[in-house]
mmCIF file of C-alpha atoms in Angstrom:
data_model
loop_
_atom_site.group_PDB
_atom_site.id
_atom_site.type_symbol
_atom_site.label_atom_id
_atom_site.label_comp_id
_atom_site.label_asym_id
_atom_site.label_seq_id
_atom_site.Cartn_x
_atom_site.Cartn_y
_atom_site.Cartn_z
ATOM 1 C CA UNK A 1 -60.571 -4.840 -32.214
ATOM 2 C CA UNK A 2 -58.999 -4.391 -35.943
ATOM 3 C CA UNK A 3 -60.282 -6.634 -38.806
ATOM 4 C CA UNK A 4 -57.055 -8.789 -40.056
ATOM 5 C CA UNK A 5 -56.143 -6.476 -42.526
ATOM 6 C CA UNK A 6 -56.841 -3.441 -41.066
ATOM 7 C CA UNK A 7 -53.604 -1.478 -40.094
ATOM 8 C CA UNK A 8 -53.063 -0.536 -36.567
ATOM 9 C CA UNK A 9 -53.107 3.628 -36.076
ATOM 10 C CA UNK A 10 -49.497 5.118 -36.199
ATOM 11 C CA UNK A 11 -48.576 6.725 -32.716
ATOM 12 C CA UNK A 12 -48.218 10.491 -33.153
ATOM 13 C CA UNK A 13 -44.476 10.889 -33.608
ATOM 14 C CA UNK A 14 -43.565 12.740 -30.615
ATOM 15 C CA UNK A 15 -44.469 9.743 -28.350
ATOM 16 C CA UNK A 16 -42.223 7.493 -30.490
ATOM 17 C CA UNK A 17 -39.548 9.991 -30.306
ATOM 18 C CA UNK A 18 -40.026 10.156 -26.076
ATOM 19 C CA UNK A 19 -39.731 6.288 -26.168
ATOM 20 C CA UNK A 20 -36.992 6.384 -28.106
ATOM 21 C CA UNK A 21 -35.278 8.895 -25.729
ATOM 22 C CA UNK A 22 -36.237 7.211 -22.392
ATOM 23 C CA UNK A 23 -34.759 3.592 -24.091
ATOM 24 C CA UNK A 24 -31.484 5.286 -24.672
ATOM 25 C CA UNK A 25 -31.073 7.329 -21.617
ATOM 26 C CA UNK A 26 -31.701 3.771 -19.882
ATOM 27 C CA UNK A 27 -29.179 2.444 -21.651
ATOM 28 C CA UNK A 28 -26.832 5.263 -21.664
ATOM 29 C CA UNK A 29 -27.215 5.161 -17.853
ATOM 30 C CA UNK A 30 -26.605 1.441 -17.179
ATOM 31 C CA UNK A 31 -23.577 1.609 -19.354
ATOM 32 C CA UNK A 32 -22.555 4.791 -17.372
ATOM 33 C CA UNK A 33 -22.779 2.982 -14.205
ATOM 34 C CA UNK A 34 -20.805 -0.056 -15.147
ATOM 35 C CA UNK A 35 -17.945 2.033 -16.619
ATOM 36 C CA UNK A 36 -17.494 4.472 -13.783
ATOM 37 C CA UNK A 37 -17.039 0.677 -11.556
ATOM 38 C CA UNK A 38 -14.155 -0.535 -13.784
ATOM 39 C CA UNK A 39 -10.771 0.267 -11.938
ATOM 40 C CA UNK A 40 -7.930 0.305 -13.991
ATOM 41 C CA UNK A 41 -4.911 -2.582 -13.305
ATOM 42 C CA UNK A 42 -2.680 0.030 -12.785
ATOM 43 C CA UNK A 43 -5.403 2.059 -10.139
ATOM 44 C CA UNK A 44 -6.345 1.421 -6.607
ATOM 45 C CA UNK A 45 -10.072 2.285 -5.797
ATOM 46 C CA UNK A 46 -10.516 5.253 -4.285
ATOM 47 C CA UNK A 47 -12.810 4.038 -0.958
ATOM 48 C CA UNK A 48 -12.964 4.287 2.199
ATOM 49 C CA UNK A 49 -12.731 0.385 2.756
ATOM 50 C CA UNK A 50 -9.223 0.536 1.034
ATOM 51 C CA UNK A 51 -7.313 2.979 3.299
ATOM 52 C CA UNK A 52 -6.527 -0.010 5.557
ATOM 53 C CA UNK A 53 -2.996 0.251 6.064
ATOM 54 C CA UNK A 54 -0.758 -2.898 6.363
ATOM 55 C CA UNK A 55 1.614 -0.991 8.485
ATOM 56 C CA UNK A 56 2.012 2.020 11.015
ATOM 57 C CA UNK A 57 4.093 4.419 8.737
ATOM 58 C CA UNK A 58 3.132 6.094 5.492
ATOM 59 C CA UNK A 59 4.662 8.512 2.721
ATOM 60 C CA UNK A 60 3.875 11.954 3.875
ATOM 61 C CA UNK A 61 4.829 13.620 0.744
ATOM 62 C CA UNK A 62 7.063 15.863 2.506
ATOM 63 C CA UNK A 63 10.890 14.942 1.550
ATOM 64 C CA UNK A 64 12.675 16.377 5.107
ATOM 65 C CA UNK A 65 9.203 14.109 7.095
ATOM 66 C CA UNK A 66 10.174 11.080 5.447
ATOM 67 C CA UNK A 67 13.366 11.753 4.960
ATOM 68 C CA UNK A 68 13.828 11.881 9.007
ATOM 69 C CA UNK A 69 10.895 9.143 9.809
ATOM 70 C CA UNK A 70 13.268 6.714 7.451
ATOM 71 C CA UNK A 71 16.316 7.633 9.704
ATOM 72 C CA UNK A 72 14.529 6.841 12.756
ATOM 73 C CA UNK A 73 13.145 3.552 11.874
ATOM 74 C CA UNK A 74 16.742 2.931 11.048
ATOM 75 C CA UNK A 75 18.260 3.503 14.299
ATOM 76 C CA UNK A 76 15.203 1.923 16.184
ATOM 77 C CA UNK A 77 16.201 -1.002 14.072
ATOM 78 C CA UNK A 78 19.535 -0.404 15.215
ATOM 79 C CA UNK A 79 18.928 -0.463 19.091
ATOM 80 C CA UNK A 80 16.352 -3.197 18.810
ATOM 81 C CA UNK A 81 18.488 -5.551 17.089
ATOM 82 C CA UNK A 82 21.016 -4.973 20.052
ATOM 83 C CA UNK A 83 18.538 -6.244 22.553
ATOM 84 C CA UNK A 84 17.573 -9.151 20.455
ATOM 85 C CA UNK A 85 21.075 -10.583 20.007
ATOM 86 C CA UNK A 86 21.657 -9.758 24.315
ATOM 87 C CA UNK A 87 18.324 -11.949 24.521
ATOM 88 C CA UNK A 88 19.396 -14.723 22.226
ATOM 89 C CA UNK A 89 22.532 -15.048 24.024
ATOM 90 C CA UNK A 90 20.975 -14.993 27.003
ATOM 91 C CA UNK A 91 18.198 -17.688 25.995
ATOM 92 C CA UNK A 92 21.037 -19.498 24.522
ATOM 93 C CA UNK A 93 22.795 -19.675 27.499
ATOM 94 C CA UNK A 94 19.773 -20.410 29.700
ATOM 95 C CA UNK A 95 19.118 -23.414 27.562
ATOM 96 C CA UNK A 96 22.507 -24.846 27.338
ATOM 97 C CA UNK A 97 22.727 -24.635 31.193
ATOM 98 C CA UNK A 98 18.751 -26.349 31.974
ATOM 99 C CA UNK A 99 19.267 -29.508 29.132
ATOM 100 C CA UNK A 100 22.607 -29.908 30.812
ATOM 101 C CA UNK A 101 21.149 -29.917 34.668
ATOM 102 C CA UNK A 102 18.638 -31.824 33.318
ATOM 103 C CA UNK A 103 21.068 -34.355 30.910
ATOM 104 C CA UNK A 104 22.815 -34.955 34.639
ATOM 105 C CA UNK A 105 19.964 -35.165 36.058
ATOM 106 C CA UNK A 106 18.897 -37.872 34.343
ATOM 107 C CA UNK A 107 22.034 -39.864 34.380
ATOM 108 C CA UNK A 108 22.205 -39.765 38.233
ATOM 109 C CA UNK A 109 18.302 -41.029 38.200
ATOM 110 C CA UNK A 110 19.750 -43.922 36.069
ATOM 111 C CA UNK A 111 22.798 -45.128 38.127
ATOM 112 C CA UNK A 112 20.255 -44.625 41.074
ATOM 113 C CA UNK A 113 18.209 -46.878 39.001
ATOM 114 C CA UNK A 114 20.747 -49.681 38.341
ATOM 115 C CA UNK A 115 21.860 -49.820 41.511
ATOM 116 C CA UNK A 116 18.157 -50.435 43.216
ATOM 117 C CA UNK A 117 17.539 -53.080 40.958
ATOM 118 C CA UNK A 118 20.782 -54.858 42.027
ATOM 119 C CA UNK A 119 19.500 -54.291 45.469
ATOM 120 C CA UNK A 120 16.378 -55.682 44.709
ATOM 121 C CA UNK A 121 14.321 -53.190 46.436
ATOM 122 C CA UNK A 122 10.646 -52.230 45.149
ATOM 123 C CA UNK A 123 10.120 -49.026 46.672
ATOM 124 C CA UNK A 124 13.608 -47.708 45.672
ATOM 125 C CA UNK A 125 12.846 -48.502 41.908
ATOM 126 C CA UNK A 126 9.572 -47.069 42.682
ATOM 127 C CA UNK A 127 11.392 -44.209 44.134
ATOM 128 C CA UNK A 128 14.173 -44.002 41.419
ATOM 129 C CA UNK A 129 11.392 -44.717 38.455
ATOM 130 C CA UNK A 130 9.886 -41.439 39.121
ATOM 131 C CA UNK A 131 13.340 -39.456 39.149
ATOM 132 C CA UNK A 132 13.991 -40.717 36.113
ATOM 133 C CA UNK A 133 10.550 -39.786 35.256
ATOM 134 C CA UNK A 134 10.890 -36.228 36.592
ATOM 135 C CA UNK A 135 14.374 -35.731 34.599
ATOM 136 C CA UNK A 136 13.092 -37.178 31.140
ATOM 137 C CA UNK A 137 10.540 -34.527 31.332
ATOM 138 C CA UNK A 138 12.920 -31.781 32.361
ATOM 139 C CA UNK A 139 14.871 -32.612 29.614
ATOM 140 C CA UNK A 140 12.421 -32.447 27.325
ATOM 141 C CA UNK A 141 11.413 -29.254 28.673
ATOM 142 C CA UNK A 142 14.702 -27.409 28.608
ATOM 143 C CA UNK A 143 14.864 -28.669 25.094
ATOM 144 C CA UNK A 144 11.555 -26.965 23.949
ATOM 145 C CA UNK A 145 12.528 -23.725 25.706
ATOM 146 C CA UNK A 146 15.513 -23.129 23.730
ATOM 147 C CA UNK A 147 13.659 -24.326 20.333
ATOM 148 C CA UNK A 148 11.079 -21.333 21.639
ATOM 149 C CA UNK A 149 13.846 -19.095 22.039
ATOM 150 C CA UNK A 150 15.243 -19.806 18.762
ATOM 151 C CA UNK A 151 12.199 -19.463 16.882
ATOM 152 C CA UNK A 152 11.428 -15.730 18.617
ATOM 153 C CA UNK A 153 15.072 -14.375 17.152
ATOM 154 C CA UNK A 154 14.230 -15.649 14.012
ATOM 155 C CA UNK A 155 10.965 -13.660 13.886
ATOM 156 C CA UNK A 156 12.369 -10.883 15.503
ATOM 157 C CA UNK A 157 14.842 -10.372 13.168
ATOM 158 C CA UNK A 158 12.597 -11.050 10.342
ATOM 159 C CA UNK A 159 10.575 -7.937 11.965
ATOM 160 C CA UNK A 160 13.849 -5.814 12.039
ATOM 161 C CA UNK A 161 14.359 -6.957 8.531
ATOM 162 C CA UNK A 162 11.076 -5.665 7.192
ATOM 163 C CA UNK A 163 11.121 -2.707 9.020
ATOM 164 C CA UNK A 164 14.784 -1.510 7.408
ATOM 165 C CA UNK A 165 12.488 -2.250 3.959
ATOM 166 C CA UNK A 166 10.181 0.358 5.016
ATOM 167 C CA UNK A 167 12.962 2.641 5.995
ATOM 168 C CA UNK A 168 14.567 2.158 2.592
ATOM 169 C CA UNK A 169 11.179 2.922 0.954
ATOM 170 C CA UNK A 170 10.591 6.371 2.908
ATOM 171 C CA UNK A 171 14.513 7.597 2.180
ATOM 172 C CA UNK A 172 13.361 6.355 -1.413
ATOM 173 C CA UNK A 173 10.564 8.729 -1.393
ATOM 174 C CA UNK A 174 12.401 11.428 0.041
ATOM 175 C CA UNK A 175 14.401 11.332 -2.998
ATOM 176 C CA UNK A 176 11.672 11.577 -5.280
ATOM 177 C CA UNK A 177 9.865 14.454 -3.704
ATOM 178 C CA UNK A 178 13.319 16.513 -3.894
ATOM 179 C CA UNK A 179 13.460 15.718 -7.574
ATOM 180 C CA UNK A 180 10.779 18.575 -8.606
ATOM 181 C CA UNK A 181 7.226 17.120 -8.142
ATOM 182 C CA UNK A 182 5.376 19.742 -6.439
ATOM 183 C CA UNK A 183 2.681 18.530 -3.090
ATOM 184 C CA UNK A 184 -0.480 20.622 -3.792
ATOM 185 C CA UNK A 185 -3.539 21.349 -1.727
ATOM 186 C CA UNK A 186 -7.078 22.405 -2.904
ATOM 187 C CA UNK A 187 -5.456 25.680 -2.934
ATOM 188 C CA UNK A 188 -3.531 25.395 -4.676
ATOM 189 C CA UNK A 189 -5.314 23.559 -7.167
ATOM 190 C CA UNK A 190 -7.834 25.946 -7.698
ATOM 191 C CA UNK A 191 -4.710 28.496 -8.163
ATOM 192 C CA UNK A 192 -3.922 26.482 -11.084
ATOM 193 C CA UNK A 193 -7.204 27.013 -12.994
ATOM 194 C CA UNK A 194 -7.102 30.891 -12.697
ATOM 195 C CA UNK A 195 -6.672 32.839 -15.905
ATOM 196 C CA UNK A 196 -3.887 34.704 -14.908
ATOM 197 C CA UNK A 197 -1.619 31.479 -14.144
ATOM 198 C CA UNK A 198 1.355 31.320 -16.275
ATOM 199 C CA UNK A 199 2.208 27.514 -16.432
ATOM 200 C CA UNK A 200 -0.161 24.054 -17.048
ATOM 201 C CA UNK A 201 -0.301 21.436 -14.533
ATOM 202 C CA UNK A 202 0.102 17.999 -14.583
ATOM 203 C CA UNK A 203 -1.365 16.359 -11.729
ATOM 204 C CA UNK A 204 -1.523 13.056 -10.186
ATOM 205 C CA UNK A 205 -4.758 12.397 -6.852
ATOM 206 C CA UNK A 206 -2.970 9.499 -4.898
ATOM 207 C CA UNK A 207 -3.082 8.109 -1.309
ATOM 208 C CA UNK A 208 -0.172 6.702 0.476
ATOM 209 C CA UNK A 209 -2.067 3.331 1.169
ATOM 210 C CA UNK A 210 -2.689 2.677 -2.183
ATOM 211 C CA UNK A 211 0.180 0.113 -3.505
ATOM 212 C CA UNK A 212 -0.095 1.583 -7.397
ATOM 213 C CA UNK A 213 0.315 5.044 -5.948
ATOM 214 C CA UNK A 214 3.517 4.302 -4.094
ATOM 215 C CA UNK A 215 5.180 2.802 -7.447
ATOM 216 C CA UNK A 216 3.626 5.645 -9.383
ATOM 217 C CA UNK A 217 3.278 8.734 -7.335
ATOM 218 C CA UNK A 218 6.318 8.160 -4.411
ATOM 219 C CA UNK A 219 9.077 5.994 -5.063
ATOM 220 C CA UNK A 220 11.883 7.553 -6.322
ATOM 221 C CA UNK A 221 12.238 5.373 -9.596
ATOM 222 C CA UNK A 222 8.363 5.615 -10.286
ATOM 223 C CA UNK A 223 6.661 6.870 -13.245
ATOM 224 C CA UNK A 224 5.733 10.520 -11.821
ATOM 225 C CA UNK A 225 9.598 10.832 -11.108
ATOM 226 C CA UNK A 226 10.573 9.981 -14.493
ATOM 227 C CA UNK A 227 8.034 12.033 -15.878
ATOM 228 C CA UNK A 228 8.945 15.146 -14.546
ATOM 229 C CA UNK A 229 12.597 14.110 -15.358
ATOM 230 C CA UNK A 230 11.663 13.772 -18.939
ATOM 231 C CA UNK A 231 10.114 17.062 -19.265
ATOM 232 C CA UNK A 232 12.155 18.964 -16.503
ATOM 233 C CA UNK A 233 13.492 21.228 -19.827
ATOM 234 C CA UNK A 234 9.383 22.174 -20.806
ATOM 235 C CA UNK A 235 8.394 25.914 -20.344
ATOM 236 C CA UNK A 236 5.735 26.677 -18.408
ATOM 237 C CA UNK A 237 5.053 22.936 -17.068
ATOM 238 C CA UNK A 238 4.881 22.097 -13.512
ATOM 239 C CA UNK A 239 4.130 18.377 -12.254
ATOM 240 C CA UNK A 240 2.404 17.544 -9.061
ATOM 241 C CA UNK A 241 0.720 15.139 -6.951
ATOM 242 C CA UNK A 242 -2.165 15.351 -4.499
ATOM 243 C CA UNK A 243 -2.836 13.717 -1.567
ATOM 244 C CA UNK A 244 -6.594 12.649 -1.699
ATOM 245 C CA UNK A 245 -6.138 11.614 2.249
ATOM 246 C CA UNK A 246 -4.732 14.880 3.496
ATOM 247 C CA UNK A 247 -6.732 16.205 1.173
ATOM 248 C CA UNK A 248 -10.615 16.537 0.487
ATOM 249 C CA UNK A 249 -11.107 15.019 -2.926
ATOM 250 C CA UNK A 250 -12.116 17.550 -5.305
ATOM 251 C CA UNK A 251 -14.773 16.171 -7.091
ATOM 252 C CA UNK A 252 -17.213 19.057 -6.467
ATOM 253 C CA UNK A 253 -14.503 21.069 -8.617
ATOM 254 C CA UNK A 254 -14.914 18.718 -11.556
ATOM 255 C CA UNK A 255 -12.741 16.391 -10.948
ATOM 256 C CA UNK A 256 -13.803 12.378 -10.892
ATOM 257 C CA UNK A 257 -11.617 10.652 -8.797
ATOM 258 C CA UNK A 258 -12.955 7.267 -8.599
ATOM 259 C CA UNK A 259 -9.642 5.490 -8.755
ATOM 260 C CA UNK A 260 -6.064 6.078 -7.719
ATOM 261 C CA UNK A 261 -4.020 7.379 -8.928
ATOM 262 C CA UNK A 262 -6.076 9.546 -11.590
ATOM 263 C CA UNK A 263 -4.107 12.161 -13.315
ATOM 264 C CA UNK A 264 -5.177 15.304 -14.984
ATOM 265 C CA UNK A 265 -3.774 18.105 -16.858
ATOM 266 C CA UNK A 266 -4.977 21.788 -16.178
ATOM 267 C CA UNK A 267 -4.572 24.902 -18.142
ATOM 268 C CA UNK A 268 -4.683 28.170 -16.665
ATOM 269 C CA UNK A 269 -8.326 29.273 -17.260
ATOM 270 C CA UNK A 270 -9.741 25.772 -15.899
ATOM 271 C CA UNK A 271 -9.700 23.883 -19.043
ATOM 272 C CA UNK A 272 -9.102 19.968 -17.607
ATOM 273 C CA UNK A 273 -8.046 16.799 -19.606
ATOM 274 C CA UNK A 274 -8.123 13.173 -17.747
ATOM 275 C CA UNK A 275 -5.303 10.782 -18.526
ATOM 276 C CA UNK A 276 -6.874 7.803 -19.484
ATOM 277 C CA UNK A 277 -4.065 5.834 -21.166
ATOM 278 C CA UNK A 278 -1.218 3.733 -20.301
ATOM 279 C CA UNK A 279 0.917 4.250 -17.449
ATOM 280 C CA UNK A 280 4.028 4.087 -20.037
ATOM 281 C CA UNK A 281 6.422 7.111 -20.537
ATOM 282 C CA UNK A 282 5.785 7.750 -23.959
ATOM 283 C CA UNK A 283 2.136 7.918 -23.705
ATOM 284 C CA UNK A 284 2.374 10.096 -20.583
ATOM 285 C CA UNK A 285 4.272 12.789 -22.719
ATOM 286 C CA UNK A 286 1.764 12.240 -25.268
ATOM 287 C CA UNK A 287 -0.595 13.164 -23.163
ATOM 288 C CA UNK A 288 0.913 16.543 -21.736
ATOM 289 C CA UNK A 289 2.064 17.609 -25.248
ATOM 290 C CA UNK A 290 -1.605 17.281 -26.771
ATOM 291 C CA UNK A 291 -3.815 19.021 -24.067
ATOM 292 C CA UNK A 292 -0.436 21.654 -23.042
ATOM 293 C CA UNK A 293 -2.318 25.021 -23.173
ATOM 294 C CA UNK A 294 0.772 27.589 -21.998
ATOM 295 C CA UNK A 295 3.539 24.654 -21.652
ATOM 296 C CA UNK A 296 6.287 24.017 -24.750
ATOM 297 C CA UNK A 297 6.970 20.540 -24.186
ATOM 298 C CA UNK A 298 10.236 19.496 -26.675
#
């Protein structure tokens, strides 16, 4: 052991500079793996888990698909609301008729009633006790049937209701996807990096079962739209979106898509620039003016 004043031997300075190293490539790593969980309020994550749809149709991306799927659901709409209101009017009918057979029903048990108990007569108001009986219970039956039968129209035609919302949505996309936003595959993609491309790229990975994509990426008012809008008088621009379901995720071609939508811009040559900002306008433009290699963005 040392004496108490005796000082302790230095370590050799390359094993305090390999501590040093390890300590803050542990740290750099931990900090790595808790950013690359966050997911943006304005993102989706991008697993497997999340592609559960909430309903049987989805954006294609293609404007004459969705376009005609949106038509469809229309008239399907159309012809099931048809049979819905026969049904209700037959149900209506069918109930009106049974609580009146059963309403007379009842009233005959009663006089029957009355008039064995002025005869005095225990096995006729035996008798008549369980008529009554039986047409109380009729009644009450007939009544419930057409509550039933109300109840069904109204969530039928809460169904039809939701489904013209779907339809208006699709038509709404078609819109948008006639407006200028190019649908790109890997491709297509890889295209885009070559050196002897003439335009940049913005690009936006989305998947039609992610809510944030459909405002961003497919509606016809949302913020890809009105991007390419805003710049539809740059030179050598082109905006896109990518389908990350139709799609294999690029990731092994440098892109890290780990939430959608995730946007990047590429310059011919394969220089790539994440968009890590605000899903404003402004800062969108921002973006594609600052990391434009061949575009001239006004």
């Amino acid at each position: 052991g040392a004496e108490p004043n005796q000082k302790l031997p230095t370590p050799p300075a390359h094993i305090f500079w390999t501590m040093r190293t390890a300590c803050f490539s542990i740290f750099s790593a931990s900090a790595l793996l808790l950013h690359r969980d966050e997911v943006p309020s304005w993102a989706c994550p991008n697993t497997a888990a999340a592609k559960a749809a909430s309903r049987d149709w989805l954006v294609s991306g293609d404007s004459t698909e969705d376009l005609a799927d949106g038509k469809a659901i229309e008239a399907a709409v159309a012809t099931e609301e048809q049979g819905v209101l026969a049904d209700a009017k037959a149900w209506a009918s069918g109930g009106v008729k049974d609580v009146a057979a059963a309403q007379k029903h009842l009233a005959q048990a009663a006089s029957f009633q009355k008039q064995a108990a002025a005869d005095k007569s225990s096995a006729e108001l035996k008798k008549v006790g369980d008529e009554v009986a039986q047409a109380e219970q009729e009644q009450e039956e007939a009544a419930a049937l057409a509550k039933k039968a109300n109840a069904a129209t109204k969530a039928e035609k809460a169904e039809a209701a939701q489904e013209l919302a779907d339809a208006k949505k699709l038509e709404e996309a078609a819109a948008a996807e006639k407006a200028g936003v190019v649908a790109m595959d890997i491709p297509a993609l890889l295209q885009a990096e070559k050196a002897t491309e003439t335009q940049d790229t913005f690009v936006s990975f989305y998947a039609p079962w992610c809510g944030h994509c459909q405002t961003f990426v497919l509606q016809q008012n949302g913020g890809l739209n009105q991007l390419a809008t805003a710049l539809s008088s740059a030179k050598n621009l082109r905006v896109a979106k990518f389908d990350v379901d139709a799609e294999e995720i690029p990731n092994e071609h440098g892109y890290a898509i780990q939430y959608i939508p995730t946007s990047y811009m590429i310059c011919p040559g394969g220089k790539k620039a994440k968009y890590a900002g605000n899903m404003d306008q402004a800062s969108l433009v921002a973006f594609v003016k600052t990391n434009a290699c061949k575009a001239s963005v006004p």
